[in-house]
mmCIF file of C-alpha atoms in Angstrom:
data_model
loop_
_atom_site.group_PDB
_atom_site.id
_atom_site.type_symbol
_atom_site.label_atom_id
_atom_site.label_comp_id
_atom_site.label_asym_id
_atom_site.label_seq_id
_atom_site.Cartn_x
_atom_site.Cartn_y
_atom_site.Cartn_z
ATOM 1 C CA MET N 221 112.935 220.330 328.453
ATOM 2 C CA LYS N 222 113.120 222.253 325.124
ATOM 3 C CA LYS N 223 110.816 224.816 323.753
ATOM 4 C CA ILE N 224 110.531 223.391 320.077
ATOM 5 C CA LEU N 225 108.700 224.437 317.045
ATOM 6 C CA ILE N 226 107.416 222.056 314.516
ATOM 7 C CA THR N 227 106.077 223.163 311.265
ATOM 8 C CA GLY N 228 104.123 221.192 309.645
ATOM 9 C CA ALA N 229 102.559 219.488 312.598
ATOM 10 C CA ALA N 230 99.543 218.351 311.222
ATOM 11 C CA GLY N 231 101.386 216.301 308.313
ATOM 12 C CA PHE N 232 102.335 212.895 308.764
ATOM 13 C CA ILE N 233 105.870 213.074 309.844
ATOM 14 C CA GLY N 234 105.307 216.391 312.061
ATOM 15 C CA CYS N 235 102.114 214.928 314.103
ATOM 16 C CA HIS N 236 104.308 211.624 314.788
ATOM 17 C CA LEU N 237 107.366 213.809 315.843
ATOM 18 C CA ALA N 238 105.127 216.232 317.883
ATOM 19 C CA LEU N 239 103.513 213.241 319.790
ATOM 20 C CA ALA N 240 107.261 211.643 320.498
ATOM 21 C CA LEU N 241 108.689 214.982 321.994
ATOM 22 C CA ALA N 242 105.271 216.239 324.068
ATOM 23 C CA GLY N 243 105.656 212.752 325.233
ATOM 24 C CA ARG N 244 108.816 213.323 326.537
ATOM 25 C CA GLY N 245 108.076 216.384 327.996
ATOM 26 C CA ASP N 246 109.339 218.971 325.727
ATOM 27 C CA GLN N 247 107.350 222.255 325.294
ATOM 28 C CA VAL N 248 105.831 221.949 321.683
ATOM 29 C CA THR N 249 104.571 224.242 319.640
ATOM 30 C CA GLY N 250 102.847 222.964 316.226
ATOM 31 C CA ILE N 251 102.255 224.851 313.186
ATOM 32 C CA ASP N 252 100.257 224.204 309.816
ATOM 33 C CA ASN N 253 98.109 225.992 307.140
ATOM 34 C CA LEU N 254 95.990 222.764 306.779
ATOM 35 C CA ASN N 255 95.885 223.282 303.169
ATOM 36 C CA ASP N 256 93.702 221.072 300.883
ATOM 37 C CA TYR N 257 95.953 219.038 299.011
ATOM 38 C CA TYR N 258 94.884 216.147 300.405
ATOM 39 C CA ASP N 259 92.292 215.228 302.973
ATOM 40 C CA VAL N 260 92.071 218.026 305.496
ATOM 41 C CA LYS N 261 89.898 216.030 307.822
ATOM 42 C CA LEU N 262 92.962 213.639 308.293
ATOM 43 C CA LYS N 263 94.889 216.590 309.109
ATOM 44 C CA ASN N 264 92.666 217.277 311.841
ATOM 45 C CA ASP N 265 92.371 213.831 313.303
ATOM 46 C CA ARG N 266 95.911 213.838 313.568
ATOM 47 C CA LEU N 267 95.612 216.920 315.814
ATOM 48 C CA GLU N 268 93.215 215.371 317.710
ATOM 49 C CA ARG N 269 95.625 212.860 319.003
ATOM 50 C CA PHE N 270 97.277 215.769 321.089
ATOM 51 C CA ALA N 271 94.318 216.313 322.991
ATOM 52 C CA PRO N 272 95.912 214.557 326.476
ATOM 53 C CA HIS N 273 99.447 216.707 326.075
ATOM 54 C CA GLY N 274 98.996 219.993 328.016
ATOM 55 C CA ASN N 275 102.425 220.713 326.610
ATOM 56 C CA PHE N 276 101.637 221.015 322.894
ATOM 57 C CA THR N 277 100.292 223.972 321.399
ATOM 58 C CA PHE N 278 98.694 224.594 317.705
ATOM 59 C CA ARG N 279 98.503 227.607 316.000
ATOM 60 C CA ARG N 280 97.044 227.761 312.362
ATOM 61 C CA ILE N 281 99.784 229.506 310.240
ATOM 62 C CA ASP N 282 101.300 229.287 306.825
ATOM 63 C CA ILE N 283 104.731 229.770 306.898
ATOM 64 C CA ALA N 284 104.379 231.625 303.575
ATOM 65 C CA ASP N 285 102.946 234.381 305.601
ATOM 66 C CA ARG N 286 105.879 236.642 306.670
ATOM 67 C CA LYS N 287 104.523 238.695 309.142
ATOM 68 C CA ALA N 288 103.371 235.883 310.737
ATOM 69 C CA MET N 289 106.017 234.071 311.073
ATOM 70 C CA ASP N 290 107.709 236.820 312.720
ATOM 71 C CA ASP N 291 105.367 237.376 315.329
ATOM 72 C CA LEU N 292 105.758 233.781 315.972
ATOM 73 C CA PHE N 293 109.450 233.512 316.298
ATOM 74 C CA HIS N 294 109.286 236.851 318.292
ATOM 75 C CA GLU N 295 106.885 235.318 320.914
ATOM 76 C CA GLY N 296 107.964 231.892 320.828
ATOM 77 C CA CYS N 297 111.864 231.956 322.336
ATOM 78 C CA PHE N 298 112.471 228.736 320.531
ATOM 79 C CA ASP N 299 115.348 226.722 321.714
ATOM 80 C CA VAL N 300 114.885 224.153 318.211
ATOM 81 C CA VAL N 301 112.994 224.282 315.032
ATOM 82 C CA VAL N 302 112.017 221.473 312.969
ATOM 83 C CA ASN N 303 110.927 222.508 309.691
ATOM 84 C CA LEU N 304 108.578 219.380 308.189
ATOM 85 C CA ALA N 305 106.310 222.012 306.261
ATOM 86 C CA ALA N 306 106.403 221.800 302.728
ATOM 87 C CA GLN N 307 104.425 221.468 299.667
ATOM 88 C CA ALA N 308 105.317 217.838 298.861
ATOM 89 C CA GLY N 309 104.866 215.417 296.031
ATOM 90 C CA VAL N 310 106.682 214.978 292.452
ATOM 91 C CA ARG N 311 104.074 214.749 290.250
ATOM 92 C CA TYR N 312 102.179 217.615 291.841
ATOM 93 C CA SER N 313 105.153 219.896 291.052
ATOM 94 C CA LEU N 314 104.296 219.490 287.391
ATOM 95 C CA GLN N 315 100.826 220.621 287.996
ATOM 96 C CA ASN N 316 101.224 223.608 290.102
ATOM 97 C CA PRO N 317 104.793 224.732 290.474
ATOM 98 C CA TYR N 318 103.774 228.110 292.269
ATOM 99 C CA SER N 319 102.769 226.266 295.563
ATOM 100 C CA TYR N 320 106.233 225.323 295.554
ATOM 101 C CA ILE N 321 107.717 228.420 295.405
ATOM 102 C CA ASP N 322 105.458 229.929 297.595
ATOM 103 C CA SER N 323 106.211 227.424 300.575
ATOM 104 C CA ASN N 324 109.529 225.355 299.954
ATOM 105 C CA ILE N 325 111.366 228.855 299.212
ATOM 106 C CA VAL N 326 109.570 232.091 300.673
ATOM 107 C CA GLY N 327 108.319 229.882 303.273
ATOM 108 C CA PHE N 328 111.621 228.489 304.231
ATOM 109 C CA THR N 329 113.307 232.156 303.915
ATOM 110 C CA ASN N 330 110.847 233.155 306.553
ATOM 111 C CA ILE N 331 111.951 230.324 308.637
ATOM 112 C CA LEU N 332 115.715 230.948 308.425
ATOM 113 C CA GLU N 333 114.915 234.468 309.172
ATOM 114 C CA GLY N 334 113.334 233.688 312.216
ATOM 115 C CA CYS N 335 115.697 231.502 313.440
ATOM 116 C CA ARG N 336 118.606 234.040 312.780
ATOM 117 C CA HIS N 337 117.002 237.154 314.542
ATOM 118 C CA ASN N 338 115.583 234.885 317.488
ATOM 119 C CA GLY N 339 118.451 232.977 318.744
ATOM 120 C CA VAL N 340 117.231 229.526 317.574
ATOM 121 C CA ALA N 341 120.304 227.257 318.834
ATOM 122 C CA HIS N 342 119.602 224.404 316.032
ATOM 123 C CA LEU N 343 117.589 224.310 312.630
ATOM 124 C CA VAL N 344 116.472 220.777 311.708
ATOM 125 C CA PHE N 345 114.868 220.994 308.180
ATOM 126 C CA ALA N 346 113.344 218.382 305.747
ATOM 127 C CA SER N 347 114.993 217.595 302.671
ATOM 128 C CA SER N 348 114.406 214.740 300.452
ATOM 129 C CA SER N 349 115.522 211.479 298.612
ATOM 130 C CA SER N 350 114.337 212.821 295.376
ATOM 131 C CA ILE N 351 117.367 215.772 295.449
ATOM 132 C CA TYR N 352 119.389 212.806 293.921
ATOM 133 C CA GLY N 353 117.944 213.026 290.475
ATOM 134 C CA MET N 354 119.948 211.422 287.862
ATOM 135 C CA ASN N 355 122.464 209.825 290.156
ATOM 136 C CA ALA N 356 122.870 206.169 289.256
ATOM 137 C CA LYS N 357 125.718 205.469 291.915
ATOM 138 C CA ILE N 358 124.186 203.528 294.717
ATOM 139 C CA PRO N 359 123.759 203.746 297.351
ATOM 140 C CA PHE N 360 123.066 207.664 297.500
ATOM 141 C CA SER N 361 125.212 209.352 299.776
ATOM 142 C CA VAL N 362 125.513 212.775 301.224
ATOM 143 C CA HIS N 363 128.946 213.072 300.054
ATOM 144 C CA ASP N 364 127.960 213.006 296.521
ATOM 145 C CA ASN N 365 127.025 215.808 294.202
ATOM 146 C CA VAL N 366 123.305 216.335 293.685
ATOM 147 C CA ASP N 367 123.386 218.976 291.125
ATOM 148 C CA HIS N 368 120.713 217.212 288.633
ATOM 149 C CA PRO N 369 117.511 217.250 289.998
ATOM 150 C CA VAL N 370 114.268 215.610 288.073
ATOM 151 C CA SER N 371 111.405 217.718 289.436
ATOM 152 C CA LEU N 372 110.543 221.046 290.572
ATOM 153 C CA TYR N 373 109.967 219.670 293.786
ATOM 154 C CA ALA N 374 113.721 218.272 294.232
ATOM 155 C CA ALA N 375 114.936 221.292 292.937
ATOM 156 C CA SER N 376 113.326 223.295 295.601
ATOM 157 C CA LYS N 377 114.779 221.215 298.479
ATOM 158 C CA LYS N 378 118.095 221.365 296.948
ATOM 159 C CA ALA N 379 117.540 225.470 297.222
ATOM 160 C CA ASN N 380 116.839 224.613 301.252
ATOM 161 C CA GLU N 381 119.767 222.879 301.407
ATOM 162 C CA LEU N 382 121.938 225.610 299.667
ATOM 163 C CA MET N 383 119.714 228.420 301.761
ATOM 164 C CA ALA N 384 120.494 226.598 305.022
ATOM 165 C CA HIS N 385 124.137 226.495 304.446
ATOM 166 C CA ALA N 386 124.265 230.504 303.604
ATOM 167 C CA TYR N 387 122.922 231.065 307.121
ATOM 168 C CA ALA N 388 125.125 228.657 308.782
ATOM 169 C CA HIS N 389 128.130 230.436 306.749
ATOM 170 C CA LEU N 390 127.077 233.970 307.597
ATOM 171 C CA TYR N 391 125.096 233.669 310.493
ATOM 172 C CA GLY N 392 126.522 230.504 312.574
ATOM 173 C CA LEU N 393 122.883 229.173 312.645
ATOM 174 C CA PRO N 394 123.646 225.467 313.284
ATOM 175 C CA CYS N 395 121.706 223.607 310.589
ATOM 176 C CA THR N 396 120.695 219.906 309.832
ATOM 177 C CA GLY N 397 119.180 218.783 306.576
ATOM 178 C CA LEU N 398 117.675 215.347 306.437
ATOM 179 C CA ARG N 399 116.716 213.544 303.173
ATOM 180 C CA PHE N 400 113.859 211.481 303.832
ATOM 181 C CA PHE N 401 113.517 207.995 301.753
ATOM 182 C CA THR N 402 109.737 206.888 301.160
ATOM 183 C CA VAL N 403 108.226 207.314 304.428
ATOM 184 C CA TYR N 404 105.301 205.104 305.156
ATOM 185 C CA GLY N 405 103.122 204.094 308.128
ATOM 186 C CA PRO N 406 99.734 204.986 309.755
ATOM 187 C CA TRP N 407 98.226 208.146 309.608
ATOM 188 C CA GLY N 408 100.231 208.704 306.503
ATOM 189 C CA ARG N 409 99.824 210.691 303.617
ATOM 190 C CA PRO N 410 97.104 209.837 300.970
ATOM 191 C CA ASP N 411 98.897 210.826 297.763
ATOM 192 C CA MET N 412 101.531 208.174 298.544
ATOM 193 C CA ALA N 413 101.471 205.418 296.111
ATOM 194 C CA TYR N 414 101.280 202.932 299.296
ATOM 195 C CA PHE N 415 98.198 204.752 300.296
ATOM 196 C CA SER N 416 96.162 204.870 296.680
ATOM 197 C CA PHE N 417 97.081 201.325 296.399
ATOM 198 C CA THR N 418 95.335 200.006 299.322
ATOM 199 C CA LYS N 419 92.511 202.155 298.682
ATOM 200 C CA ALA N 420 92.163 200.693 295.332
ATOM 201 C CA ILE N 421 92.952 197.362 296.204
ATOM 202 C CA LEU N 422 90.052 197.154 298.877
ATOM 203 C CA GLU N 423 87.698 199.090 296.414
ATOM 204 C CA GLY N 424 88.646 196.451 293.632
ATOM 205 C CA GLN N 425 89.900 198.998 291.371
ATOM 206 C CA PRO N 426 93.109 198.881 289.332
ATOM 207 C CA ILE N 427 96.318 200.076 290.682
ATOM 208 C CA ASP N 428 98.834 202.194 287.952
ATOM 209 C CA VAL N 429 102.401 200.779 288.324
ATOM 210 C CA TYR N 430 104.660 202.548 286.723
ATOM 211 C CA ASN N 431 108.153 201.820 284.990
ATOM 212 C CA HIS N 432 106.028 198.237 284.488
ATOM 213 C CA GLY N 433 106.898 197.761 287.997
ATOM 214 C CA ASN N 434 110.457 198.164 287.218
ATOM 215 C CA MET N 435 111.280 200.056 290.535
ATOM 216 C CA LYS N 436 112.786 199.781 293.852
ATOM 217 C CA ARG N 437 112.185 202.333 296.538
ATOM 218 C CA ASP N 438 113.877 202.315 300.290
ATOM 219 C CA PHE N 439 110.766 202.097 302.402
ATOM 220 C CA THR N 440 111.160 204.026 305.837
ATOM 221 C CA TYR N 441 108.948 203.258 308.336
ATOM 222 C CA ILE N 442 107.608 206.420 310.301
ATOM 223 C CA ASP N 443 108.707 204.983 314.305
ATOM 224 C CA ASP N 444 112.473 205.054 312.376
ATOM 225 C CA ILE N 445 112.008 208.207 310.884
ATOM 226 C CA VAL N 446 111.214 209.965 314.202
ATOM 227 C CA GLU N 447 113.628 208.090 316.030
ATOM 228 C CA SER N 448 116.376 209.380 313.926
ATOM 229 C CA LEU N 449 114.662 212.779 314.115
ATOM 230 C CA VAL N 450 114.742 212.646 317.796
ATOM 231 C CA ARG N 451 118.463 212.165 318.135
ATOM 232 C CA VAL N 452 119.501 214.483 315.190
ATOM 233 C CA ILE N 453 117.940 217.249 317.523
ATOM 234 C CA GLU N 454 120.274 216.594 320.233
ATOM 235 C CA ARG N 455 122.969 216.803 318.257
ATOM 236 C CA ILE N 456 123.718 220.327 317.203
ATOM 237 C CA PRO N 457 126.494 220.084 314.197
ATOM 238 C CA GLN N 458 129.836 221.555 314.623
ATOM 239 C CA PRO N 459 132.167 222.612 311.629
ATOM 240 C CA ASN N 460 134.041 219.806 309.989
ATOM 241 C CA PRO N 461 137.846 220.593 310.973
ATOM 242 C CA ASP N 462 138.610 218.473 307.826
ATOM 243 C CA TRP N 463 136.795 219.952 305.340
ATOM 244 C CA ASN N 464 138.888 221.138 301.941
ATOM 245 C CA LYS N 465 137.766 223.428 299.716
ATOM 246 C CA GLU N 466 139.983 222.334 297.369
ATOM 247 C CA ASN N 467 137.958 218.879 297.671
ATOM 248 C CA PRO N 468 134.629 220.007 299.094
ATOM 249 C CA ASP N 469 132.630 217.397 300.984
ATOM 250 C CA ALA N 470 129.206 218.022 300.040
ATOM 251 C CA GLY N 471 127.709 216.497 303.349
ATOM 252 C CA SER N 472 129.717 218.570 305.763
ATOM 253 C CA SER N 473 130.979 222.199 305.973
ATOM 254 C CA TYR N 474 133.553 224.037 307.805
ATOM 255 C CA ALA N 475 130.184 226.436 309.201
ATOM 256 C CA PRO N 476 128.457 224.313 311.488
ATOM 257 C CA TYR N 477 126.214 222.271 308.549
ATOM 258 C CA LYS N 478 125.182 219.071 308.182
ATOM 259 C CA LEU N 479 123.278 216.718 306.125
ATOM 260 C CA TYR N 480 122.007 213.083 306.694
ATOM 261 C CA ASN N 481 120.055 210.536 304.932
ATOM 262 C CA ILE N 482 117.080 208.826 306.524
ATOM 263 C CA GLY N 483 116.385 205.457 304.995
ATOM 264 C CA ASN N 484 115.848 201.770 305.726
ATOM 265 C CA ASN N 485 118.926 201.235 303.846
ATOM 266 C CA GLN N 486 117.085 198.147 302.431
ATOM 267 C CA PRO N 487 115.511 199.221 298.895
ATOM 268 C CA VAL N 488 112.478 196.744 298.268
ATOM 269 C CA ASP N 489 111.448 195.962 294.626
ATOM 270 C CA LEU N 490 107.746 197.803 294.013
ATOM 271 C CA MET N 491 106.415 194.173 292.651
ATOM 272 C CA LYS N 492 107.197 192.531 296.216
ATOM 273 C CA PHE N 493 105.955 195.446 298.026
ATOM 274 C CA ILE N 494 102.680 195.178 296.107
ATOM 275 C CA ASP N 495 102.765 191.300 297.031
ATOM 276 C CA ILE N 496 103.004 192.147 300.883
ATOM 277 C CA LEU N 497 100.630 194.581 300.796
ATOM 278 C CA GLU N 498 98.321 191.987 298.797
ATOM 279 C CA GLU N 499 99.016 189.741 301.985
ATOM 280 C CA LYS N 500 98.197 192.139 304.631
ATOM 281 C CA LEU N 501 94.596 192.934 302.939
ATOM 282 C CA GLY N 502 93.938 189.616 302.167
ATOM 283 C CA LYS N 503 93.090 190.938 298.430
ATOM 284 C CA LYS N 504 94.449 190.498 295.597
ATOM 285 C CA ALA N 505 95.536 193.581 293.202
ATOM 286 C CA VAL N 506 94.674 194.400 289.625
ATOM 287 C CA ARG N 507 97.861 195.499 288.215
ATOM 288 C CA ASN N 508 97.924 198.096 285.253
ATOM 289 C CA LEU N 509 101.434 198.440 284.060
ATOM 290 C CA GLN N 510 102.153 201.984 282.765
ATOM 291 C CA PRO N 511 105.440 203.444 281.487
ATOM 292 C CA MET N 512 107.957 205.958 283.502
ATOM 293 C CA GLN N 513 106.462 208.992 284.663
ATOM 294 C CA ALA N 514 107.928 212.267 284.452
ATOM 295 C CA GLY N 515 110.088 213.361 287.372
ATOM 296 C CA ASP N 516 110.178 209.763 288.935
ATOM 297 C CA VAL N 517 113.234 207.373 289.407
ATOM 298 C CA PRO N 518 113.810 204.222 289.140
ATOM 299 C CA VAL N 519 115.890 203.440 292.657
ATOM 300 C CA THR N 520 116.303 205.125 295.616
ATOM 301 C CA TYR N 521 118.526 203.753 297.841
ATOM 302 C CA ALA N 522 119.866 205.318 301.152
ATOM 303 C CA ASP N 523 123.558 205.062 302.810
ATOM 304 C CA ILE N 524 123.133 205.702 306.322
ATOM 305 C CA ASP N 525 126.783 205.207 307.562
ATOM 306 C CA ASP N 526 126.907 209.024 308.741
ATOM 307 C CA LEU N 527 123.786 209.023 310.694
ATOM 308 C CA ALA N 528 124.579 205.438 311.941
ATOM 309 C CA ALA N 529 127.889 206.742 313.301
ATOM 310 C CA ASP N 530 126.604 210.365 314.766
ATOM 311 C CA VAL N 531 123.636 209.142 316.432
ATOM 312 C CA GLY N 532 124.077 205.573 316.850
ATOM 313 C CA PHE N 533 121.020 204.231 315.023
ATOM 314 C CA ARG N 534 119.777 202.849 312.046
ATOM 315 C CA PRO N 535 116.169 201.722 311.236
ATOM 316 C CA THR N 536 115.160 198.479 312.150
ATOM 317 C CA THR N 537 111.335 197.997 311.081
ATOM 318 C CA SER N 538 110.876 195.427 308.290
ATOM 319 C CA ILE N 539 109.018 196.108 305.030
ATOM 320 C CA GLU N 540 106.445 193.365 306.216
ATOM 321 C CA GLU N 541 106.155 194.471 310.087
ATOM 322 C CA GLY N 542 105.841 198.048 308.682
ATOM 323 C CA ILE N 543 103.038 197.222 305.810
ATOM 324 C CA GLY N 544 101.051 195.203 308.408
ATOM 325 C CA LYS N 545 100.871 198.126 311.093
ATOM 326 C CA PHE N 546 100.081 200.145 308.146
ATOM 327 C CA ALA N 547 96.992 198.080 306.926
ATOM 328 C CA ALA N 548 95.324 197.524 310.130
ATOM 329 C CA TRP N 549 95.455 201.447 310.787
ATOM 330 C CA TYR N 550 94.117 201.718 307.419
ATOM 331 C CA ARG N 551 91.045 199.158 308.167
ATOM 332 C CA SER N 552 90.317 200.650 311.573
ATOM 333 C CA TYR N 553 90.616 204.370 310.282
ATOM 334 C CA TYR N 554 88.654 204.092 307.330
ATOM 335 C CA ASP N 555 86.170 200.930 308.947
ATOM 336 C CA THR N 556 86.687 198.845 306.038
ATOM 337 C CA VAL N 557 86.228 195.003 306.149
#
C-alpha cells in the first residue's frame, strides 16, 4: 500500500486514476479546486463515485495556494505525487492567460517544493502532446526538440518539464513527465471536441470542424491512459548512464528524470472520427467547415516505443470501441434518447 496524492482528482483523468489506485488498496488523497472552467456538477458527480472507498480522502484545495499546499504535504507524508491539476485547453489560453500562470506555473512550483521538502519518492506529472507545437516530424518522439510551442498552454507544459528537470538535478527528486494525446471516454471534459460534438449532434445543432476537417488526432481511451499511469507510478526513473551532454537526449537525463508519450499510436482522421460518432449516436452531424484556429496543429501522433519498452504496455482500445462506450455513457448520464 502506498500513500498517493492526486491533484486534479475531480478532473477527467484524475477521477479515473484515483478509483483505480483506491481499488487496488492504496491510500489516496485527492485534491481539486472545483473551479467553474466547465460544469462543476460533473466534477462533483465524479467525486460521488468514491463513496464506497474508505481509503480515498478528498480535500478542496487550489494548488496555487502556497500555505494550503505546504500544510497538505506536511500532514500527508506521501510516497508518490501525481500532478494532474492544471488549467487545460489550448483555445482558452488565448482568452485567459493569467489562469495558466497561476495554476500551471505557480501551482506546479508549490508541488515541486512540497515534494522536495517532504521526502516524496516519485513525482509523476501531466504534460501534453500540445508541447510538440510546430514539429512536423512524425510520429512525435520524446527524444526530439520541442522549443516551438504555438499556445501559452503548451508553453506552460514545456515549462513544467524544465522545472521538474531542475528539481531532479538539484535535489535528486525523481520526476516522470507524461505527454498525453487527446484523451477521451466516459466522464470526459465538456470542453473537448468529441464531447461538444456529441451534445450538438443530439440536439440537432451544427458542429464546427476546423481546418476544413483536414486534421488527425491520436485519440487515446481513458482506460489505456490509466493503465499506463499505474505502471509508470511503479517505475521510478533512474539517471541515464549513456546521457551525453554534447549530444543531449531530450527524453531522459543524467538526473532521475524521464519523459513518456501516452497515446494510441494510431492517428485518426477527424472526418472518420465524426463518422464513427454519428454511427454510435445513430444521428448525422451538420458539419460547419472552418479554417484552422490559432494555437491548433493539424496532426498529433505519438511514438510510444519508450513506454512499451519500460513498462510493457501499449494502448489497445480501438476508436470504435472507445467512442461506443463514451456515447453510451453520455446518453445515460444526460438522459438522452
